XYZ file of C-alpha atoms in Angstrom:
495
model
C -97.824 -95.476 14.121
C -96.668 -92.191 12.533
C -100.107 -91.056 11.185
C -98.818 -89.526 8.002
C -101.079 -87.619 5.517
C -101.197 -89.248 2.081
C -99.675 -87.284 -0.718
C -102.689 -88.043 -2.955
C -104.987 -86.530 -0.355
C -102.815 -83.419 -0.127
C -102.825 -82.968 -3.793
C -106.607 -83.358 -3.953
C -106.893 -80.753 -1.156
C -104.653 -78.384 -3.094
C -106.911 -78.574 -6.189
C -110.016 -77.445 -4.337
C -111.476 -74.134 -5.260
C -114.401 -71.852 -4.183
C -116.055 -71.126 -0.894
C -114.162 -72.336 2.207
C -110.819 -72.444 0.384
C -108.064 -69.857 0.007
C -108.306 -67.590 -3.094
C -105.713 -68.210 -5.993
C -104.407 -64.723 -6.802
C -100.589 -64.877 -6.880
C -98.613 -65.161 -10.204
C -94.955 -66.228 -10.433
C -93.817 -62.619 -10.275
C -96.126 -62.051 -7.339
C -94.489 -64.970 -5.593
C -91.025 -63.633 -6.242
C -92.151 -60.234 -4.863
C -93.511 -62.032 -1.827
C -90.107 -63.666 -1.323
C -88.226 -60.543 -1.719
C -90.726 -58.669 0.357
C -90.007 -61.120 3.290
C -86.204 -61.434 2.789
C -84.972 -57.821 2.523
C -85.642 -56.097 5.765
C -84.429 -56.130 9.356
C -81.811 -58.756 8.543
C -80.176 -56.492 6.065
C -80.931 -52.959 7.509
C -80.341 -53.737 11.197
C -78.718 -57.114 11.870
C -75.852 -56.590 9.378
C -74.472 -53.853 11.597
C -74.968 -55.885 14.739
C -73.324 -59.029 13.269
C -70.369 -56.944 12.037
C -69.809 -55.048 15.298
C -70.175 -58.101 17.610
C -68.989 -61.085 15.546
C -67.425 -60.831 12.140
C -66.246 -57.241 11.382
C -66.017 -56.684 7.600
C -66.067 -60.404 7.093
C -69.841 -60.276 7.605
C -69.743 -60.452 3.780
C -68.500 -64.086 4.157
C -71.196 -64.681 6.770
C -73.857 -63.783 4.237
C -72.384 -66.157 1.710
C -72.241 -69.011 4.191
C -75.885 -68.317 5.239
C -76.885 -68.123 1.566
C -75.288 -71.510 0.820
C -77.289 -73.074 3.657
C -80.457 -71.403 2.390
C -79.676 -72.526 -1.164
C -79.604 -76.215 -0.147
C -82.733 -75.843 1.878
C -84.378 -73.748 -0.809
C -83.931 -76.498 -3.421
C -85.644 -78.940 -1.034
C -88.470 -76.553 -0.336
C -88.967 -76.060 -4.149
C -89.433 -79.667 -4.699
C -91.953 -80.041 -1.883
C -93.853 -76.799 -2.886
C -94.225 -77.867 -6.481
C -95.299 -81.411 -5.574
C -97.509 -80.567 -2.512
C -98.801 -76.900 -3.274
C -100.659 -76.658 0.062
C -100.675 -73.903 2.570
C -98.591 -74.721 5.683
C -95.059 -74.875 4.381
C -92.672 -77.184 6.309
C -95.562 -78.249 8.554
C -97.443 -79.861 5.665
C -94.314 -81.456 4.153
C -93.369 -82.975 7.540
C -96.935 -84.350 7.898
C -96.537 -86.143 4.664
C -93.112 -87.592 5.344
C -92.351 -87.874 9.054
C -95.817 -88.066 10.542
C -98.145 -86.095 12.710
C -95.974 -85.527 15.795
C -93.108 -84.219 13.783
C -95.504 -82.106 11.765
C -96.843 -80.619 15.013
C -93.270 -79.889 16.230
C -92.334 -78.076 13.023
C -95.645 -76.224 12.930
C -95.143 -75.080 16.550
C -91.544 -74.137 15.636
C -92.791 -72.023 12.718
C -94.533 -69.665 15.332
C -90.908 -68.787 16.460
C -89.960 -68.117 12.829
C -92.875 -66.125 11.491
C -94.621 -64.506 14.519
C -91.333 -63.556 16.314
C -89.798 -62.487 12.892
C -92.680 -60.038 12.578
C -92.065 -58.816 16.173
C -88.378 -58.376 15.484
C -88.801 -56.421 12.361
C -91.500 -54.155 13.992
C -89.016 -53.160 16.729
C -86.474 -52.086 14.041
C -89.290 -50.409 12.078
C -90.101 -48.281 15.149
C -86.388 -47.028 15.459
C -86.356 -45.889 11.786
C -89.877 -44.382 12.185
C -88.716 -42.336 15.111
C -85.688 -41.201 13.058
C -88.022 -40.034 10.329
C -90.213 -38.053 12.863
C -87.034 -36.443 14.237
C -86.327 -34.989 10.736
C -89.810 -33.528 10.881
C -89.288 -31.997 14.292
C -91.376 -34.561 16.157
C -89.968 -36.735 19.017
C -91.404 -39.771 20.610
C -90.416 -40.098 24.265
C -87.710 -42.773 24.706
C -89.845 -44.798 27.220
C -92.394 -45.358 24.360
C -89.796 -46.636 21.934
C -88.258 -49.409 24.096
C -89.636 -52.304 26.263
C -88.905 -52.598 29.936
C -85.755 -54.682 29.421
C -84.219 -51.779 27.466
C -85.033 -49.070 30.055
C -88.416 -48.007 28.560
C -92.096 -48.895 29.184
C -93.382 -50.168 25.851
C -92.597 -49.863 22.099
C -95.738 -48.079 20.874
C -94.847 -47.636 17.171
C -94.009 -51.423 16.868
C -97.408 -52.365 18.295
C -99.222 -49.844 15.950
C -97.603 -51.202 12.742
C -98.383 -54.858 13.713
C -102.009 -54.020 14.278
C -102.401 -51.971 10.962
C -100.915 -54.801 8.806
C -102.921 -57.408 10.524
C -106.056 -55.439 9.625
C -104.806 -55.201 5.948
C -104.337 -59.042 5.880
C -107.850 -59.522 7.208
C -109.159 -57.481 4.268
C -107.754 -59.856 1.629
C -104.622 -61.505 0.092
C -104.981 -59.716 -3.261
C -105.045 -56.331 -1.589
C -102.015 -57.265 0.631
C -100.019 -58.506 -2.378
C -100.688 -55.225 -4.150
C -99.380 -53.241 -1.219
C -96.422 -55.627 -0.835
C -95.417 -55.280 -4.553
C -95.214 -51.508 -4.176
C -93.158 -51.724 -0.990
C -90.814 -54.282 -2.640
C -90.069 -51.962 -5.540
C -89.269 -49.129 -3.060
C -86.920 -51.168 -0.976
C -85.049 -52.809 -3.803
C -84.557 -49.309 -5.146
C -83.084 -48.114 -1.842
C -80.701 -51.072 -1.661
C -79.469 -50.400 -5.197
C -79.108 -46.637 -4.528
C -77.155 -47.375 -1.253
C -74.760 -49.694 -3.169
C -74.243 -47.433 -6.170
C -73.809 -44.105 -4.354
C -71.993 -45.664 -1.310
C -69.404 -47.565 -3.513
C -67.513 -44.403 -4.332
C -67.115 -43.505 -0.597
C -65.694 -46.881 0.607
C -62.547 -46.458 2.726
C -60.247 -49.486 2.279
C -58.933 -48.849 5.812
C -62.406 -49.897 7.135
C -61.954 -53.300 5.519
C -58.574 -53.824 7.248
C -58.209 -56.336 8.849
C -61.023 -57.967 6.896
C -61.208 -60.735 9.477
C -60.589 -59.193 12.890
C -58.349 -61.353 15.208
C -59.986 -63.746 17.635
C -57.535 -64.193 20.536
C -58.981 -67.595 21.525
C -58.242 -68.906 17.976
C -54.719 -67.654 18.214
C -54.293 -69.552 21.452
C -55.717 -72.674 19.939
C -53.318 -72.381 16.922
C -50.298 -71.973 19.283
C -51.337 -74.979 21.375
C -51.999 -72.912 24.518
C -55.750 -73.552 24.581
C -57.644 -76.790 23.762
C -60.289 -76.648 21.034
C -63.127 -77.805 23.269
C -62.122 -75.256 25.871
C -62.238 -72.610 23.173
C -65.685 -73.662 22.180
C -67.025 -73.007 25.671
C -65.126 -69.759 26.157
C -66.350 -66.145 25.703
C -63.937 -65.679 22.908
C -65.851 -68.173 20.595
C -68.003 -66.269 18.186
C -66.269 -62.947 18.680
C -64.380 -62.316 15.480
C -62.001 -64.668 13.631
C -63.471 -67.631 11.856
C -65.790 -68.657 14.709
C -67.122 -65.065 14.583
C -67.860 -65.425 10.858
C -69.798 -68.637 11.581
C -71.807 -67.094 14.461
C -72.551 -63.983 12.320
C -73.834 -66.403 9.666
C -76.275 -67.791 12.176
C -77.381 -64.193 13.166
C -77.743 -62.896 9.603
C -79.491 -66.111 8.576
C -82.561 -64.382 9.913
C -82.183 -62.146 6.824
C -82.914 -64.985 4.465
C -85.994 -66.527 6.039
C -88.370 -64.977 3.550
C -88.006 -67.520 0.768
C -89.792 -70.217 2.776
C -92.607 -67.844 3.476
C -93.382 -68.177 -0.248
C -94.327 -71.796 0.292
C -96.934 -70.884 2.919
C -98.941 -69.193 0.079
C -98.930 -72.261 -2.234
C -102.700 -72.496 -2.115
C -103.049 -68.929 -3.209
C -100.669 -69.379 -6.270
C -102.328 -69.381 -9.688
C -99.906 -72.060 -11.043
C -98.123 -73.529 -8.010
C -96.250 -76.312 -9.783
C -94.384 -73.773 -11.920
C -94.655 -70.640 -9.698
C -93.456 -72.041 -6.335
C -89.931 -73.094 -7.496
C -89.578 -69.767 -9.410
C -90.764 -67.753 -6.357
C -88.525 -69.618 -3.841
C -85.277 -69.821 -5.811
C -85.723 -66.534 -7.737
C -86.212 -64.486 -4.580
C -83.241 -66.238 -2.945
C -80.819 -65.627 -5.827
C -81.839 -61.913 -6.120
C -81.530 -61.251 -2.352
C -78.133 -63.037 -2.015
C -76.468 -60.882 -4.653
C -77.890 -57.733 -3.098
C -76.828 -58.797 0.503
C -73.194 -59.475 -0.380
C -72.769 -56.127 -2.218
C -74.783 -54.245 0.504
C -72.697 -55.553 3.478
C -69.448 -54.856 1.568
C -70.408 -51.218 1.068
C -71.817 -50.853 4.608
C -68.637 -51.999 6.321
C -66.560 -49.972 3.904
C -68.348 -46.671 4.718
C -67.736 -46.743 8.440
C -65.580 -48.760 10.879
C -67.579 -51.865 12.012
C -67.058 -50.770 15.635
C -69.379 -47.830 15.020
C -72.278 -50.244 14.519
C -72.126 -51.511 18.131
C -75.651 -51.372 19.551
C -76.932 -49.416 16.532
C -80.387 -50.359 15.383
C -80.050 -48.140 12.248
C -76.619 -48.792 10.830
C -77.683 -47.888 7.287
C -78.374 -44.293 8.363
C -75.008 -44.287 10.333
C -73.056 -45.512 7.207
C -74.875 -43.333 4.695
C -74.049 -40.258 6.735
C -70.375 -40.831 5.679
C -71.288 -40.028 2.028
C -71.822 -36.630 0.490
C -75.526 -37.406 -0.102
C -76.941 -36.444 3.235
C -79.877 -34.706 1.498
C -81.072 -38.294 0.592
C -81.228 -39.340 4.258
C -84.864 -38.760 4.632
C -85.752 -40.607 1.395
C -83.506 -43.468 2.493
C -85.298 -43.739 5.877
C -88.756 -43.678 4.181
C -87.884 -46.530 1.831
C -86.307 -48.567 4.576
C -89.540 -48.087 6.607
C -91.439 -49.310 3.529
C -89.182 -52.297 3.331
C -89.647 -53.251 6.862
C -93.409 -52.892 6.442
C -93.472 -55.497 3.703
C -91.445 -58.016 5.738
C -93.880 -57.720 8.674
C -96.773 -58.157 6.304
C -95.380 -61.398 4.699
C -94.358 -62.832 8.137
C -97.916 -62.327 9.464
C -99.397 -63.767 6.315
C -97.137 -66.885 6.608
C -97.980 -67.490 10.276
C -101.694 -67.280 9.690
C -101.476 -69.811 6.851
C -99.461 -72.344 8.947
C -102.057 -72.218 11.729
C -104.797 -72.359 9.120
C -103.439 -75.706 7.881
C -102.905 -77.057 11.393
C -106.394 -76.120 12.356
C -107.832 -77.803 9.195
C -106.099 -81.011 10.426
C -107.709 -80.773 13.797
C -104.451 -80.111 15.597
C -105.661 -76.631 16.630
C -109.017 -75.304 17.453
C -111.465 -74.523 14.512
C -111.174 -70.720 15.080
C -107.805 -70.762 13.397
C -109.311 -72.011 10.003
C -112.427 -69.919 10.036
C -112.514 -67.924 6.844
C -114.180 -64.503 6.210
C -116.297 -63.695 3.128
C -113.072 -62.486 1.544
C -111.544 -65.969 2.091
C -108.925 -64.958 4.619
C -108.349 -66.571 7.991
C -109.292 -63.297 9.822
C -109.619 -64.728 13.276
C -106.083 -66.129 13.213
C -104.798 -62.677 11.970
C -106.625 -61.143 14.889
C -105.201 -63.489 17.488
C -101.630 -63.102 16.196
C -102.123 -59.351 16.015
C -102.387 -59.475 19.898
C -99.650 -62.145 20.361
C -97.049 -60.430 18.068
C -97.910 -56.984 19.454
C -96.953 -58.137 23.006
C -93.512 -59.435 21.843
C -92.964 -56.253 19.667
C -93.784 -53.965 22.520
C -91.878 -55.517 25.214
C -88.967 -57.882 24.141
C -85.484 -56.710 23.033
C -84.718 -57.038 19.269
C -81.483 -59.086 19.763
C -83.198 -61.740 21.854
C -86.014 -61.986 19.257
C -83.586 -62.271 16.382
C -81.670 -65.267 17.878
C -84.889 -67.081 18.650
C -86.107 -66.597 15.145
C -82.779 -67.791 13.667
C -82.675 -71.032 15.629
C -86.350 -71.789 14.908
C -85.873 -71.241 11.162
C -82.666 -73.399 11.065
C -84.519 -76.243 12.766
C -87.302 -75.975 10.240
C -84.950 -76.041 7.276
C -83.167 -79.096 8.650
C -86.429 -80.987 8.945
C -87.328 -80.064 5.318
C -84.016 -81.373 4.062
C -84.593 -84.555 6.032
C -88.165 -84.767 4.586
C -86.673 -84.883 1.023
C -84.456 -87.881 1.923
C -87.389 -89.656 3.445
C -89.779 -89.065 0.596
C -87.324 -90.047 -2.170
C -87.014 -93.373 -0.335
C -90.639 -93.974 0.574
C -92.424 -92.442 -2.552
C -89.772 -92.599 -5.420
C -92.368 -92.595 -8.240
C -94.392 -89.495 -7.270
C -94.709 -86.778 -9.829
C -92.179 -84.113 -9.134
C -92.602 -80.903 -11.219
C -89.298 -79.686 -9.753
C -86.665 -82.125 -8.491
C -83.895 -81.213 -6.030
C -80.614 -82.013 -7.876
C -77.897 -84.326 -6.655
C -80.023 -86.105 -3.917
C -78.867 -87.151 -1.396
C -75.902 -84.797 -1.471
C -77.842 -81.464 -1.433
C -80.222 -82.335 1.409
C -77.261 -83.726 3.471
C -75.236 -80.578 2.882
C -78.316 -78.513 3.863
C -78.646 -80.381 7.135
C -74.932 -80.002 7.907
C -74.758 -76.263 7.221
C -78.007 -75.590 9.144
C -76.977 -77.683 12.178
C -73.473 -75.948 12.140
C -75.107 -72.556 12.249
C -77.453 -73.619 15.012
C -74.406 -74.856 16.929
C -72.803 -71.467 16.622
C -75.745 -69.562 18.280
C -75.630 -68.628 21.954
C -76.691 -71.281 24.488
C -79.629 -69.019 25.591
C -81.203 -69.567 22.106
C -81.097 -73.343 22.669
C -82.583 -73.013 26.101
C -85.421 -70.908 24.716
C -86.016 -73.265 21.888
C -86.119 -76.157 24.374
C -88.724 -74.301 26.586
C -90.847 -73.446 23.579
C -90.853 -76.951 22.260
C -91.677 -78.314 25.630
C -94.776 -76.098 25.767
C -95.689 -77.315 22.244
C -95.398 -80.984 23.224
C -97.625 -80.454 26.214
C -100.338 -78.858 23.981
C -99.972 -81.653 21.460
C -100.613 -84.425 23.997
C -103.311 -82.476 25.898
C -105.305 -81.227 22.933
C -104.037 -81.962 19.401
C -103.673 -85.692 19.586
C -107.237 -86.025 20.828
C -108.658 -83.864 18.058
C -106.525 -85.025 15.108
C -108.693 -85.629 12.046
C -106.391 -88.309 10.636
C -106.546 -90.216 13.911
C -110.332 -89.983 13.998
C -110.460 -91.268 10.360
C -108.152 -94.160 11.303
C -110.282 -95.045 14.290
C -113.441 -94.995 12.172
C -111.976 -97.208 9.512
C -110.941 -99.760 12.109
C -114.333 -99.601 13.767
C -115.944 -100.462 10.492
C -113.601 -103.361 9.854
C -114.295 -104.776 13.245
């Protein structure tokens, strides 16, 4: 038996108000700001340079478009679920309603990779820009306290500090956190627009030539000197050419994960049936347009080879313009942008674990609410967990783990729409994904394709993480599941 949560029960749960429930404070514009706050950050300001230098060259612009298309398909599926089941928990809750408890657990556990490690990834990049700001003020943090042991340092102290400060803000309340996030979003959208407008006039066409750098393995495949399957397993795959564009799409996909974080706040939306689709799709459209223009300007200002191993490519590229006096302001706003991403990721993770705890799959501590109606104990636990990753793990490893975890979540959401259209065709759907089954199937194909393009190490780490999750499920979650207990009670009464 799958042990699925009934849609009617989820809807009734979503309509609850008052003590013991999450507080409804987010408007449609607040939800868009939440999405933009999560989307624009490390993926744009750091990973764009890495993806260009290691994989796609100037064609990273095309990688963003491919990633956006995959997100668009998944986003439409998310929007239908979020408007129909406006409950905290995102893909976890949707999977519980469509594919049963075990798959819901798998996706909930997977979302730890997405949100918690995303917060850690961004905090590592945040620390590099923060150090750059301090250098302009004549203050220097010793290198060993800016990098973890795998990068030649001891611990990344600024990354740990920012995670702790934002976790404390979230414990204070969603309304306060949303207010801070809105200010930060305005700042970082402003810096993206300034970078595009001012940088456009300094683009050197030579930096965009060749637009798609040659991949020698692909050339050998075309000439018949190398078999396609041999190429797939070679070191050349994913390093420039069309395979590089695809791999870069998998890498920069990290830059788009924010729109699904909107769905984790469904129970805190004032009008979720209307606001959730607007927040999800609106933030995705805005950010896609900004990303394409931004990456085109970035790779036009400096040769993509200069971004190799550079955690702050925006500062490197902007130095090529005549507006060096704006460098400090640029760094400050990028720091603000990173801050909002970490904030939203930490919020999203706590809401997923809140939902899992309410269902009995995790200990009650994860759903305990403070007087301000926030899951403060979850925030506290993840403050420690995320801080450890932020302080000690390299940013590139974290980014790949987040990307594969996110793509896996998106794939299951697309599958969920197909399942629910078949099993519950008459449910009220305030927003309907168009062209079903085409859109969900395309979403699945694009996400799986991008997953396949990621390094084998990412798959191995995902497998290990999932194995740990499965063990926890069978040792703890299955025994404490509320839906299983209710089922057992009903059958006991019948007997």
